Coordinates of N, CA and C in Angstrom, one line a residue:
M1 N 61.4 101.8 109.1 CA 61.2 100.7 109.2 C 62.1 99.9 108.7
T2 N 61.6 98.5 108.8 CA 63.0 96.7 109.1 C 62.2 96.6 107.9
R3 N 63.6 96.0 107.1 CA 63.1 94.3 106.5 C 63.7 93.4 106.2
N4 N 62.7 92.5 106.1 CA 63.8 90.9 106.3 C 64.6 90.5 105.1
H5 N 65.9 90.6 106.1 CA 67.4 90.4 104.9 C 66.9 88.2 104.8
L6 N 66.4 87.8 104.3 CA 67.2 86.6 104.2 C 67.5 85.3 103.4
L7 N 67.8 84.2 104.1 CA 68.4 83.2 103.2 C 67.4 82.3 103.9
A8 N 66.7 81.7 102.9 CA 65.7 80.6 102.5 C 66.4 80.0 102.2
G9 N 65.8 78.9 102.3 CA 66.4 76.8 101.9 C 64.0 76.8 101.3
A10 N 64.3 75.7 102.0 CA 63.3 74.8 101.2 C 62.1 75.6 102.4
T11 N 62.5 75.8 103.8 CA 61.7 76.7 104.8 C 61.5 78.3 104.4
G12 N 62.3 78.7 103.8 CA 62.4 80.3 103.7 C 62.8 80.8 105.4
A13 N 63.2 80.4 105.8 CA 63.4 80.8 107.2 C 64.2 82.5 107.4
T14 N 63.7 82.8 108.1 CA 64.5 84.4 108.3 C 65.6 84.0 109.5
L15 N 67.3 84.6 108.9 CA 68.5 84.0 110.3 C 68.6 85.2 110.1
A16 N 68.6 86.3 109.4 CA 68.7 87.6 110.0 C 68.1 88.9 110.1
M17 N 68.9 90.1 110.0 CA 67.3 91.4 109.9 C 68.7 92.4 109.8
L18 N 68.0 93.2 108.8 CA 68.6 94.5 108.4 C 68.1 95.1 109.7
A19 N 69.6 96.7 110.5 CA 69.0 97.3 110.8 C 67.7 98.2 110.9
A20 N 67.5 99.0 111.7 CA 66.0 99.8 111.3 C 66.8 100.7 110.7
V21 N 66.0 101.3 109.7 CA 66.0 102.3 108.4 C 66.3 103.7 108.6
P22 N 67.4 104.5 109.0 CA 67.0 105.9 108.6 C 66.6 106.4 107.9
A23 N 66.0 108.0 108.7 CA 64.7 108.6 108.2 C 65.0 108.6 107.2
G24 N 63.8 109.1 106.4 CA 63.7 109.8 104.8 C 64.9 108.2 103.9
A25 N 64.6 107.2 104.3 CA 65.2 106.7 103.5 C 64.6 105.4 102.2
H26 N 64.6 104.9 101.2 CA 63.6 104.7 100.5 C 63.1 102.9 101.1
D27 N 62.2 102.5 100.4 CA 61.1 101.5 101.2 C 62.0 100.5 100.4
N28 N 63.0 100.0 100.9 CA 64.2 98.7 100.2 C 62.8 97.4 101.4
H29 N 63.4 96.3 99.6 CA 62.8 94.6 99.7 C 63.6 94.2 99.3
V30 N 64.1 93.1 100.2 CA 65.1 92.3 99.4 C 65.5 91.1 100.0
T31 N 65.4 89.9 99.1 CA 65.2 89.1 99.8 C 67.0 87.8 99.7
I32 N 67.5 86.8 100.3 CA 68.4 86.3 100.2 C 68.5 85.1 100.1
E33 N 68.5 84.4 99.1 CA 67.4 82.7 99.3 C 68.7 81.6 98.5
R34 N 68.7 80.5 99.0 CA 69.1 79.5 98.6 C 68.7 78.5 97.5
A35 N 69.4 78.4 96.3 CA 68.4 78.2 95.4 C 69.1 76.5 94.6
G36 N 69.5 75.2 95.5 CA 70.3 74.1 95.1 C 71.4 75.1 94.9
D37 N 72.1 75.2 93.8 CA 74.1 75.4 94.2 C 73.4 76.7 94.3
R38 N 72.6 77.4 94.8 CA 73.3 79.2 93.9 C 72.3 79.9 94.9
L39 N 72.8 80.7 95.5 CA 72.6 81.7 96.6 C 72.0 82.9 95.3
C40 N 70.6 83.4 95.7 CA 70.0 84.5 94.6 C 69.3 85.7 95.9
I41 N 69.4 86.9 95.0 CA 69.5 88.2 95.8 C 68.9 88.7 95.2
T42 N 67.3 88.3 95.6 CA 66.3 89.8 94.4 C 65.9 90.7 95.2
S43 N 66.1 92.3 94.6 CA 65.6 93.1 95.3 C 65.1 94.5 94.5
N44 N 64.0 95.3 95.4 CA 63.5 96.4 94.1 C 64.7 97.4 93.8
G45 N 66.1 97.5 94.5 CA 66.8 98.1 94.0 C 67.1 99.2 94.8
L46 N 66.0 99.6 95.7 CA 66.0 100.8 96.5 C 66.9 100.3 98.0
P47 N 67.7 101.6 98.2 CA 68.7 101.3 99.5 C 67.6 101.3 100.5
N48 N 68.1 101.0 101.7 CA 68.0 100.9 102.6 C 68.2 102.2 104.1
H49 N 68.9 102.6 102.9 CA 69.5 104.2 103.9 C 68.7 105.2 102.7
D50 N 68.9 106.7 103.7 CA 69.0 107.9 103.0 C 70.2 108.2 101.9
T51 N 69.9 108.9 100.4 CA 70.0 108.9 99.4 C 70.7 110.2 99.6
G52 N 71.8 110.6 98.4 CA 71.6 112.2 97.8 C 70.3 112.3 97.0
T53 N 70.0 113.9 97.0 CA 69.5 114.0 95.6 C 69.6 113.8 94.6
F54 N 68.5 113.6 93.9 CA 68.8 112.5 92.2 C 67.7 113.6 91.5
P55 N 67.5 114.0 90.1 CA 69.2 114.5 90.1 C 69.3 115.2 90.6
N56 N 71.1 115.8 89.7 CA 72.1 116.6 90.7 C 72.3 117.4 89.6
R57 N 73.5 117.7 90.0 CA 74.1 118.6 89.1 C 75.2 118.0 88.0
G58 N 75.4 117.0 88.4 CA 76.0 116.0 88.3 C 75.7 115.2 87.4
N59 N 74.3 114.3 87.7 CA 73.8 113.3 87.3 C 71.9 113.2 87.6
P60 N 71.7 113.5 85.9 CA 70.3 113.6 85.6 C 69.2 113.2 86.0
H61 N 69.4 111.5 86.6 CA 68.3 110.1 86.6 C 68.2 110.7 87.9
A62 N 67.0 109.8 87.6 CA 66.3 110.4 88.9 C 66.3 108.5 89.8
I63 N 66.1 108.3 90.5 CA 66.2 106.4 91.9 C 64.6 106.7 91.0
S64 N 64.8 105.2 90.5 CA 63.6 104.3 90.1 C 63.1 103.1 90.9
E65 N 62.2 102.6 91.6 CA 62.0 101.1 91.7 C 62.5 99.7 90.6
Q66 N 62.8 99.3 90.7 CA 63.3 97.9 90.1 C 63.4 96.8 90.4
T67 N 63.6 95.9 89.3 CA 63.3 94.3 89.8 C 65.0 93.7 88.9
L68 N 65.2 93.4 90.0 CA 66.8 92.8 90.1 C 67.0 91.7 90.8
R69 N 67.2 90.8 90.6 CA 68.1 89.2 90.4 C 69.0 88.7 90.0
Y70 N 70.0 89.1 90.7 CA 71.7 87.8 90.7 C 71.5 86.5 91.2
C71 N 71.9 86.1 91.2 CA 72.5 84.3 92.1 C 73.5 84.6 91.8
V72 N 74.1 83.7 92.6 CA 76.1 83.6 92.6 C 76.2 81.9 93.1
A73 N 77.1 81.7 92.9 CA 77.4 80.6 93.3 C 77.2 80.1 95.1
A74 N 76.8 79.2 95.4 CA 76.2 79.5 97.3 C 77.5 78.8 98.2
N75 N 78.8 78.0 96.9 CA 79.9 77.3 97.1 C 81.3 77.7 96.9
P76 N 81.5 79.1 96.3 CA 82.7 79.4 95.3 C 83.7 78.6 95.3
V77 N 84.6 78.3 94.5 CA 85.7 77.6 94.7 C 87.0 78.9 93.5
K78 N 88.0 79.2 94.2 CA 89.3 79.8 93.9 C 89.6 79.1 93.6
G79 N 90.1 79.1 92.0 CA 90.6 78.6 90.9 C 91.9 79.3 90.1
G80 N 92.8 79.4 89.4 CA 93.7 79.6 89.0 C 93.8 80.8 87.6
T81 N 92.5 80.7 87.4 CA 92.2 81.7 86.2 C 91.3 82.5 86.3
M82 N 92.1 84.0 85.9 CA 91.6 85.5 87.0 C 90.7 85.3 85.4
T83 N 89.2 86.2 86.3 CA 88.6 86.8 85.0 C 88.3 88.6 85.6
E84 N 88.2 89.1 84.7 CA 87.7 90.9 84.8 C 86.6 91.1 83.9
I85 N 85.4 91.9 84.6 CA 84.7 92.5 84.6 C 85.2 94.0 84.9
T86 N 84.8 94.7 82.8 CA 85.6 96.0 83.1 C 83.9 97.4 82.9
R87 N 82.6 96.5 82.3 CA 81.4 97.4 83.0 C 80.5 96.1 83.8
G88 N 79.8 97.5 83.9 CA 78.4 96.8 84.5 C 79.2 96.1 86.2
P89 N 77.9 95.7 86.6 CA 78.4 95.2 88.4 C 79.0 94.5 88.6
V90 N 79.9 94.1 89.9 CA 80.1 93.4 90.2 C 80.6 92.6 91.1
G91 N 79.2 93.2 91.8 CA 78.6 92.2 92.7 C 77.6 92.3 93.3
I92 N 76.8 92.1 93.8 CA 75.5 92.5 94.9 C 75.6 93.2 96.8
A93 N 75.1 94.2 97.2 CA 75.2 94.3 98.6 C 73.7 93.7 98.9
L94 N 73.9 93.3 100.4 CA 72.9 92.5 101.0 C 71.4 93.2 101.6
N95 N 71.5 94.4 100.8 CA 70.2 95.3 100.8 C 69.9 95.2 99.7
G96 N 70.8 94.5 97.9 CA 69.7 94.0 97.3 C 70.6 95.3 96.3
I97 N 71.8 95.7 96.7 CA 72.3 97.5 95.9 C 73.5 97.2 94.9
L98 N 73.5 97.1 93.6 CA 74.6 96.8 93.2 C 75.8 97.6 93.1
F99 N 77.0 96.7 93.0 CA 78.0 96.9 92.9 C 78.8 97.7 91.8
R100 N 79.1 98.5 91.4 CA 79.8 99.3 90.1 C 80.5 100.4 90.0
P101 N 82.2 99.6 90.5 CA 82.9 100.7 90.1 C 83.2 101.3 89.4
E102 N 83.2 100.7 87.9 CA 83.6 101.8 86.6 C 82.8 102.1 86.4
T103 N 82.5 102.9 85.3 CA 82.0 103.7 84.1 C 82.0 103.7 83.0
A104 N 81.3 104.0 82.1 CA 81.2 103.7 80.4 C 81.5 105.5 79.7
D105 N 82.1 106.3 80.6 CA 82.7 107.6 80.3 C 84.2 107.4 79.9
Y106 N 83.9 108.1 79.1 CA 86.1 108.3 79.0 C 87.1 109.5 78.6
Y107 N 86.8 110.2 78.6 CA 88.3 111.2 78.1 C 87.8 111.9 77.1
D108 N 86.7 113.1 76.7 CA 86.8 113.3 75.3 C 87.3 115.1 75.4
P109 N 87.6 115.4 74.4 CA 87.8 117.4 75.0 C 86.8 117.7 74.1
S110 N 86.2 117.3 73.1 CA 85.2 117.6 72.4 C 84.0 117.6 73.4
S111 N 83.6 116.7 73.9 CA 82.3 116.7 74.9 C 82.5 118.4 75.8
P112 N 81.8 118.7 76.0 CA 81.6 119.5 76.7 C 81.7 119.5 78.3
R113 N 81.1 118.5 78.5 CA 81.3 117.7 79.3 C 82.8 117.1 80.4
G114 N 83.3 117.4 78.9 CA 85.4 116.8 79.0 C 85.6 115.4 78.9
F115 N 83.8 114.3 78.9 CA 83.9 113.4 78.6 C 82.8 112.5 78.1
S116 N 82.4 111.5 77.6 CA 82.0 111.4 76.4 C 81.3 109.2 76.7
R117 N 81.3 108.6 76.1 CA 80.6 107.7 76.3 C 81.6 106.4 74.7
D118 N 82.6 107.8 73.9 CA 83.4 107.1 72.8 C 84.8 107.4 73.8
P119 N 84.8 105.6 73.1 CA 86.5 105.2 74.3 C 87.4 105.1 73.5
S120 N 87.3 106.3 72.7 CA 89.1 106.4 71.5 C 90.2 106.7 72.0
S121 N 90.1 107.7 73.1 CA 91.0 108.3 74.4 C 91.8 107.2 74.7
G122 N 91.0 105.7 74.8 CA 91.2 104.9 75.6 C 91.7 105.8 77.3
W123 N 91.2 106.8 77.8 CA 91.2 107.2 79.0 C 89.8 106.9 79.3
N124 N 89.5 106.0 80.5 CA 88.2 105.5 81.1 C 88.0 106.4 82.9
L125 N 87.3 107.2 82.2 CA 87.0 108.3 83.7 C 86.5 107.1 84.9
E126 N 87.8 107.4 85.7 CA 87.5 106.1 87.2 C 86.1 106.7 87.5
G127 N 84.9 106.1 88.3 CA 84.0 107.0 89.0 C 84.3 107.8 90.1
M128 N 85.6 107.3 91.5 CA 85.6 107.9 92.4 C 86.7 108.9 92.0
G129 N 87.4 108.5 91.1 CA 88.3 109.6 90.2 C 87.3 111.1 90.2
A130 N 85.9 110.6 89.5 CA 85.5 111.9 89.4 C 84.1 112.1 89.9
A131 N 83.8 112.1 91.1 CA 83.3 111.2 91.4 C 82.1 112.8 91.7
D132 N 82.6 114.5 92.2 CA 82.1 115.6 92.0 C 80.9 115.3 90.6
Q133 N 82.3 115.3 89.5 CA 81.4 115.5 88.2 C 80.1 114.9 87.8
L134 N 80.8 113.3 88.6 CA 79.5 112.2 88.3 C 78.4 112.3 89.4
G135 N 77.9 112.7 91.0 CA 77.2 113.4 90.9 C 77.2 112.2 92.2
M136 N 77.8 111.3 92.9 CA 77.4 111.0 93.8 C 78.0 111.2 95.0
D137 N 76.4 110.2 95.7 CA 76.5 111.0 96.8 C 77.2 111.2 98.7
H138 N 76.6 111.0 99.5 CA 77.4 110.1 100.3 C 77.7 109.3 100.9
N139 N 76.8 107.7 99.8 CA 77.1 106.5 100.2 C 78.1 106.3 99.1
N140 N 78.5 107.1 98.1 CA 79.6 107.3 97.5 C 79.2 106.0 95.7
A141 N 77.7 107.0 95.8 CA 76.7 106.0 94.6 C 75.7 107.4 94.0
H142 N 75.3 106.6 93.1 CA 74.9 108.2 92.3 C 73.7 106.4 90.8
V143 N 73.0 107.3 90.4 CA 71.5 106.7 89.5 C 71.9 106.8 88.1
D144 N 71.6 105.3 87.7 CA 72.7 105.3 86.4 C 70.7 106.0 85.0
N145 N 71.0 105.9 84.2 CA 69.9 106.5 82.7 C 68.6 104.7 83.1
R146 N 69.2 104.4 83.7 CA 67.3 103.1 83.9 C 66.8 103.6 85.2
G147 N 67.4 104.5 86.2 CA 66.9 104.2 87.9 C 67.8 103.9 88.6
I148 N 68.4 102.7 87.9 CA 69.1 101.9 89.3 C 70.2 103.4 90.0
Y149 N 70.2 102.6 91.3 CA 71.3 103.4 92.0 C 71.6 102.6 92.8
H150 N 73.6 102.5 92.4 CA 74.3 101.8 92.5 C 74.9 102.4 93.2
Y151 N 76.6 100.9 94.0 CA 78.0 101.9 94.4 C 79.1 102.4 93.9
H152 N 79.0 102.9 93.3 CA 80.9 102.8 93.1 C 82.2 103.1 94.0
G153 N 81.8 103.0 95.8 CA 83.1 103.6 96.5 C 82.1 103.0 97.6
T154 N 82.5 103.2 98.5 CA 82.5 102.6 100.1 C 81.2 103.3 100.7
P155 N 80.4 102.1 100.7 CA 79.0 102.5 101.1 C 78.8 102.7 102.0
R156 N 78.8 103.6 102.8 CA 78.5 104.7 104.1 C 77.3 103.8 104.6
G157 N 76.3 104.2 104.0 CA 75.0 104.0 104.7 C 74.6 102.8 105.0
L158 N 75.0 101.6 104.0 CA 74.7 100.2 104.2 C 76.0 100.0 105.5
L159 N 76.9 100.4 105.4 CA 77.6 100.0 106.8 C 77.2 100.0 107.7
A160 N 76.2 101.5 108.0 CA 75.9 102.0 109.3 C 74.5 100.9 110.3
S161 N 74.3 100.0 108.8 CA 72.7 99.1 108.8 C 73.3 98.1 109.4
L162 N 74.9 97.1 108.9 CA 74.9 96.2 109.6 C 76.0 96.2 110.0
G163 N 75.8 95.2 111.2 CA 76.9 94.6 112.7 C 77.8 93.3 112.2
D164 N 78.2 93.5 110.7 CA 79.5 92.6 110.5 C 80.0 93.5 109.7
T165 N 81.6 92.6 109.1 CA 82.0 93.3 107.8 C 81.5 92.2 107.1
H166 N 80.9 91.6 107.1 CA 80.2 91.2 105.8 C 79.0 92.2 105.1
I167 N 79.6 92.4 103.0 CA 78.5 93.5 102.8 C 77.5 93.0 101.7
G168 N 77.9 91.8 101.4 CA 77.9 91.8 100.2 C 78.7 90.4 99.4
Y169 N 78.1 90.2 98.4 CA 78.6 88.7 97.3 C 79.3 89.5 96.1
A170 N 80.5 88.7 95.6 CA 80.5 88.9 93.7 C 80.4 88.4 92.8
A171 N 80.8 88.8 92.0 CA 79.6 87.7 90.8 C 80.3 86.6 91.1
D172 N 81.6 85.9 91.8 CA 81.9 84.6 91.7 C 81.6 84.5 92.5
G173 N 80.7 84.5 93.6 CA 80.3 83.9 94.8 C 81.1 83.9 95.6
H174 N 82.2 84.6 95.9 CA 82.9 84.9 97.3 C 82.5 86.1 97.7
E175 N 82.3 86.3 99.3 CA 81.3 87.7 99.8 C 82.9 88.5 99.8
I176 N 82.3 89.7 99.7 CA 82.5 91.0 100.2 C 83.0 91.7 101.7
H177 N 83.9 92.1 102.2 CA 83.5 92.4 103.0 C 84.4 93.6 103.6
Y178 N 84.4 94.3 104.5 CA 85.0 95.2 105.0 C 85.5 95.8 106.1
V179 N 86.5 96.2 106.1 CA 87.5 96.0 107.3 C 88.2 96.8 107.6
G180 N 87.8 98.7 106.5 CA 88.7 99.1 106.6 C 90.2 99.1 106.0
E181 N 90.8 99.5 107.1 CA 92.3 100.0 106.8 C 93.0 99.1 107.0
A182 N 92.5 97.9 107.6 CA 93.1 96.4 108.4 C 93.4 96.1 106.6
A183 N 92.0 95.9 105.1 CA 92.5 95.7 103.5 C 93.6 96.7 103.9
R184 N 94.5 96.6 102.9 CA 95.0 97.8 102.0 C 94.9 97.3 100.1
S185 N 94.6 98.1 99.4 CA 95.2 97.8 98.3 C 96.3 97.6 97.5
G186 N 96.7 96.8 96.9 CA 98.1 96.8 96.2 C 97.9 97.6 94.6
W187 N 97.1 98.2 94.9 CA 97.0 99.1 93.2 C 97.4 101.5 94.1
T188 N 97.9 101.0 93.2 CA 99.0 102.2 93.2 C 98.5 103.3 92.2
L189 N 99.0 104.3 92.5 CA 98.9 106.2 91.4 C 100.6 106.0 90.6
K190 N 100.2 105.9 89.1 CA 101.4 105.9 88.0 C 102.4 106.7 88.5
S191 N 103.2 106.9 88.6 CA 104.0 108.0 89.1 C 104.5 108.8 87.4
G192 N 105.1 110.6 87.5 CA 104.9 111.3 86.1 C 103.5 111.8 85.6
T193 N 103.4 112.2 84.6 CA 102.5 112.3 84.2 C 101.6 111.6 82.7
R194 N 100.7 111.5 82.1 CA 100.0 110.9 81.3 C 101.1 111.5 80.4
P195 N 101.7 110.3 79.3 CA 102.2 110.8 77.7 C 100.6 110.8 77.1
S196 N 99.1 110.8 77.5 CA 98.2 110.9 75.8 C 97.3 111.3 76.3
G197 N 96.2 111.8 76.2 CA 95.2 112.1 76.3 C 95.2 113.5 77.3
P198 N 94.9 113.0 78.4 CA 94.3 113.9 79.4 C 95.8 115.0 79.4
G199 N 96.3 114.3 79.6 CA 98.0 115.1 80.3 C 97.6 114.8 81.0
G200 N 98.7 115.8 82.0 CA 98.4 115.8 83.7 C 99.1 115.2 85.0
A201 N 99.2 115.1 85.1 CA 99.9 114.2 86.3 C 98.6 112.8 87.0
H202 N 98.7 111.9 87.1 CA 98.2 110.3 87.3 C 97.9 110.7 89.1
D203 N 96.2 111.3 88.8 CA 96.1 111.8 89.9 C 94.7 110.9 90.2
G204 N 94.7 110.3 89.5 CA 92.9 109.0 90.1 C 92.2 109.7 88.9
T205 N 92.2 110.4 87.8 CA 90.5 110.8 87.5 C 90.3 109.9 86.4
Y206 N 91.1 109.2 86.2 CA 90.8 107.6 85.0 C 91.7 106.5 85.5
I207 N 90.9 105.7 85.4 CA 91.3 104.2 85.9 C 92.8 103.4 85.6
Q208 N 93.6 104.4 83.8 CA 94.3 103.9 83.1 C 95.4 105.3 84.6
D209 N 95.1 105.6 85.6 CA 96.2 106.2 86.3 C 96.7 105.0 87.4
W210 N 96.1 103.8 87.4 CA 96.8 103.1 88.5 C 97.2 102.2 88.1
E211 N 98.1 101.9 88.4 CA 98.5 100.3 88.2 C 98.9 99.2 89.7
Y212 N 99.1 98.2 89.2 CA 99.2 97.5 90.6 C 100.4 96.7 91.2
T213 N 101.0 97.4 92.0 CA 102.0 96.7 92.6 C 102.3 96.6 93.8
G214 N 101.7 95.9 93.9 CA 101.6 94.8 95.4 C 101.8 95.6 96.5
A215 N 101.3 96.5 96.5 CA 102.3 96.9 97.6 C 101.2 97.2 99.3
G216 N 100.3 96.6 99.0 CA 99.1 95.9 99.8 C 99.2 94.7 100.9
N217 N 98.4 94.2 101.0 CA 98.2 92.9 101.6 C 97.2 92.5 100.8
L218 N 96.5 93.0 99.5 CA 95.8 92.5 98.5 C 96.0 92.3 97.3
D219 N 95.4 91.0 96.9 CA 95.8 90.7 95.4 C 95.4 91.5 94.3
R220 N 95.3 91.1 93.2 CA 94.8 91.6 92.0 C 93.7 92.0 92.3
C221 N 93.3 91.7 92.7 CA 91.4 91.8 92.3 C 90.9 92.0 94.1
N222 N 91.5 92.4 94.6 CA 91.1 92.8 95.5 C 90.6 91.9 96.9
G223 N 92.0 90.5 96.3 CA 91.0 89.3 97.8 C 92.1 89.5 98.2
G224 N 91.5 88.1 99.7 CA 92.8 87.8 100.8 C 92.2 86.9 101.6
M225 N 93.1 86.6 102.7 CA 92.4 85.8 103.7 C 91.9 86.2 104.8
L226 N 90.4 85.5 104.8 CA 89.8 86.7 106.4 C 89.8 85.8 107.2
D227 N 90.7 86.4 107.8 CA 91.5 85.8 109.8 C 91.7 84.5 109.0
G228 N 92.8 84.2 108.6 CA 93.4 83.4 108.0 C 92.5 81.8 107.8
E229 N 91.2 82.0 107.4 CA 90.8 81.2 107.2 C 90.6 81.0 105.4
R230 N 89.8 81.8 105.3 CA 88.9 81.5 103.8 C 89.5 82.7 102.8
Y231 N 89.1 82.5 101.3 CA 89.4 83.6 100.4 C 88.2 84.3 100.4
V232 N 88.4 85.8 100.5 CA 86.7 86.7 100.4 C 87.4 88.3 99.4
Y233 N 86.9 88.6 98.9 CA 87.1 90.2 98.7 C 87.0 90.8 99.6
F234 N 87.6 92.4 99.3 CA 87.6 93.5 100.2 C 87.5 94.8 99.4
A235 N 85.7 94.9 100.2 CA 85.7 96.8 99.6 C 87.0 98.0 100.5
T236 N 87.5 98.8 99.4 CA 88.6 99.5 100.1 C 88.4 100.9 99.9
D237 N 89.1 101.8 100.7 CA 88.4 103.2 100.6 C 89.1 104.2 99.8
T238 N 90.3 103.3 99.1 CA 91.2 103.4 97.9 C 90.5 102.6 96.4
F239 N 91.0 103.3 95.3 CA 91.3 102.1 94.1 C 92.2 100.6 94.7
P240 N 91.2 99.7 93.9 CA 89.9 100.0 92.7 C 88.6 99.3 93.9
F241 N 88.4 100.1 95.0 CA 87.5 99.9 95.9 C 86.6 98.6 96.0
Y242 N 86.1 98.3 94.8 CA 85.5 96.9 94.5 C 86.2 95.7 93.8
P243 N 85.8 94.5 94.0 CA 87.3 94.0 93.0 C 86.7 94.1 91.4
R244 N 87.6 93.5 90.5 CA 86.9 94.2 88.9 C 87.6 92.8 88.1
C245 N 88.3 91.9 89.1 CA 88.7 90.6 88.9 C 88.4 89.7 90.0
F246 N 88.2 87.9 89.1 CA 87.4 87.0 90.4 C 88.4 86.1 89.8
W247 N 88.7 84.9 90.5 CA 89.0 83.8 90.9 C 88.2 83.3 90.9
G248 N 87.1 83.1 90.8 CA 86.0 82.1 90.9 C 85.0 82.4 89.2
E249 N 84.8 81.0 88.9 CA 83.5 81.3 88.1 C 82.5 82.5 88.4
V250 N 81.9 83.2 87.2 CA 81.7 84.4 87.4 C 80.4 84.0 87.0
S251 N 79.3 84.3 88.0 CA 77.7 84.0 87.4 C 76.9 84.6 85.7
A252 N 76.7 83.9 85.7 CA 76.2 84.9 84.5 C 75.1 85.7 84.4
D253 N 74.6 85.9 85.5 CA 73.2 87.2 85.7 C 75.3 88.3 85.2
F254 N 75.8 88.1 85.7 CA 77.1 89.5 85.4 C 77.7 89.6 84.2
R255 N 77.6 88.8 83.4 CA 77.6 88.7 82.0 C 76.4 89.5 81.0
R256 N 75.5 89.7 81.4 CA 74.4 90.4 80.8 C 74.7 91.5 80.3

């Protein structure tokens, strides 16, 4: 079936349509509407594409319908002060699914799984670095304990349903685009071995395995100029996958 992607003002007019939903997908409902100086996305938290099987070996949770509403600045301004989000969603996709690249899990040798919610080790599990352990599906997504399906990496099913590089909005209202290898993250793996915690080589399993070196063409927040005209953030196939810091004013909806 097809679901409306709305950008509604006073008239609530439909400006675009999501592509036909693949067989076996969930019953996606999403609207995008202008409310004064804000852009608000409301959804039932179910994607417009098929997903992996949940629960699964790495993820014990089942997808459930939600009531999600996130509003961001309709006309974001890039400032000079950076704001980080280290937990929770960093943006929302055009299909109403949240971008949540980070995890609440840390290295914990006393846990049967090797990680827990105890942050004392200081080694924060990176979602895509531990994708198999966390039960990610083919869309680089999984489910939290509330039943919320969310993306940690490149949203393959979403990309297949869109005809444009624009895939969603960041917490400060700037657009998020996916342009493949044309956008190169400036984050690289640290050399050598970890000085503490799990030990071993820096292989990307933990956020602390990465450092910003400016090696790519994107800034620390995974942002840059789109077509040389305006500042946006980019989703990348490598760390940090989505912006985790922001140059605009972060919406209160992402600080909950």
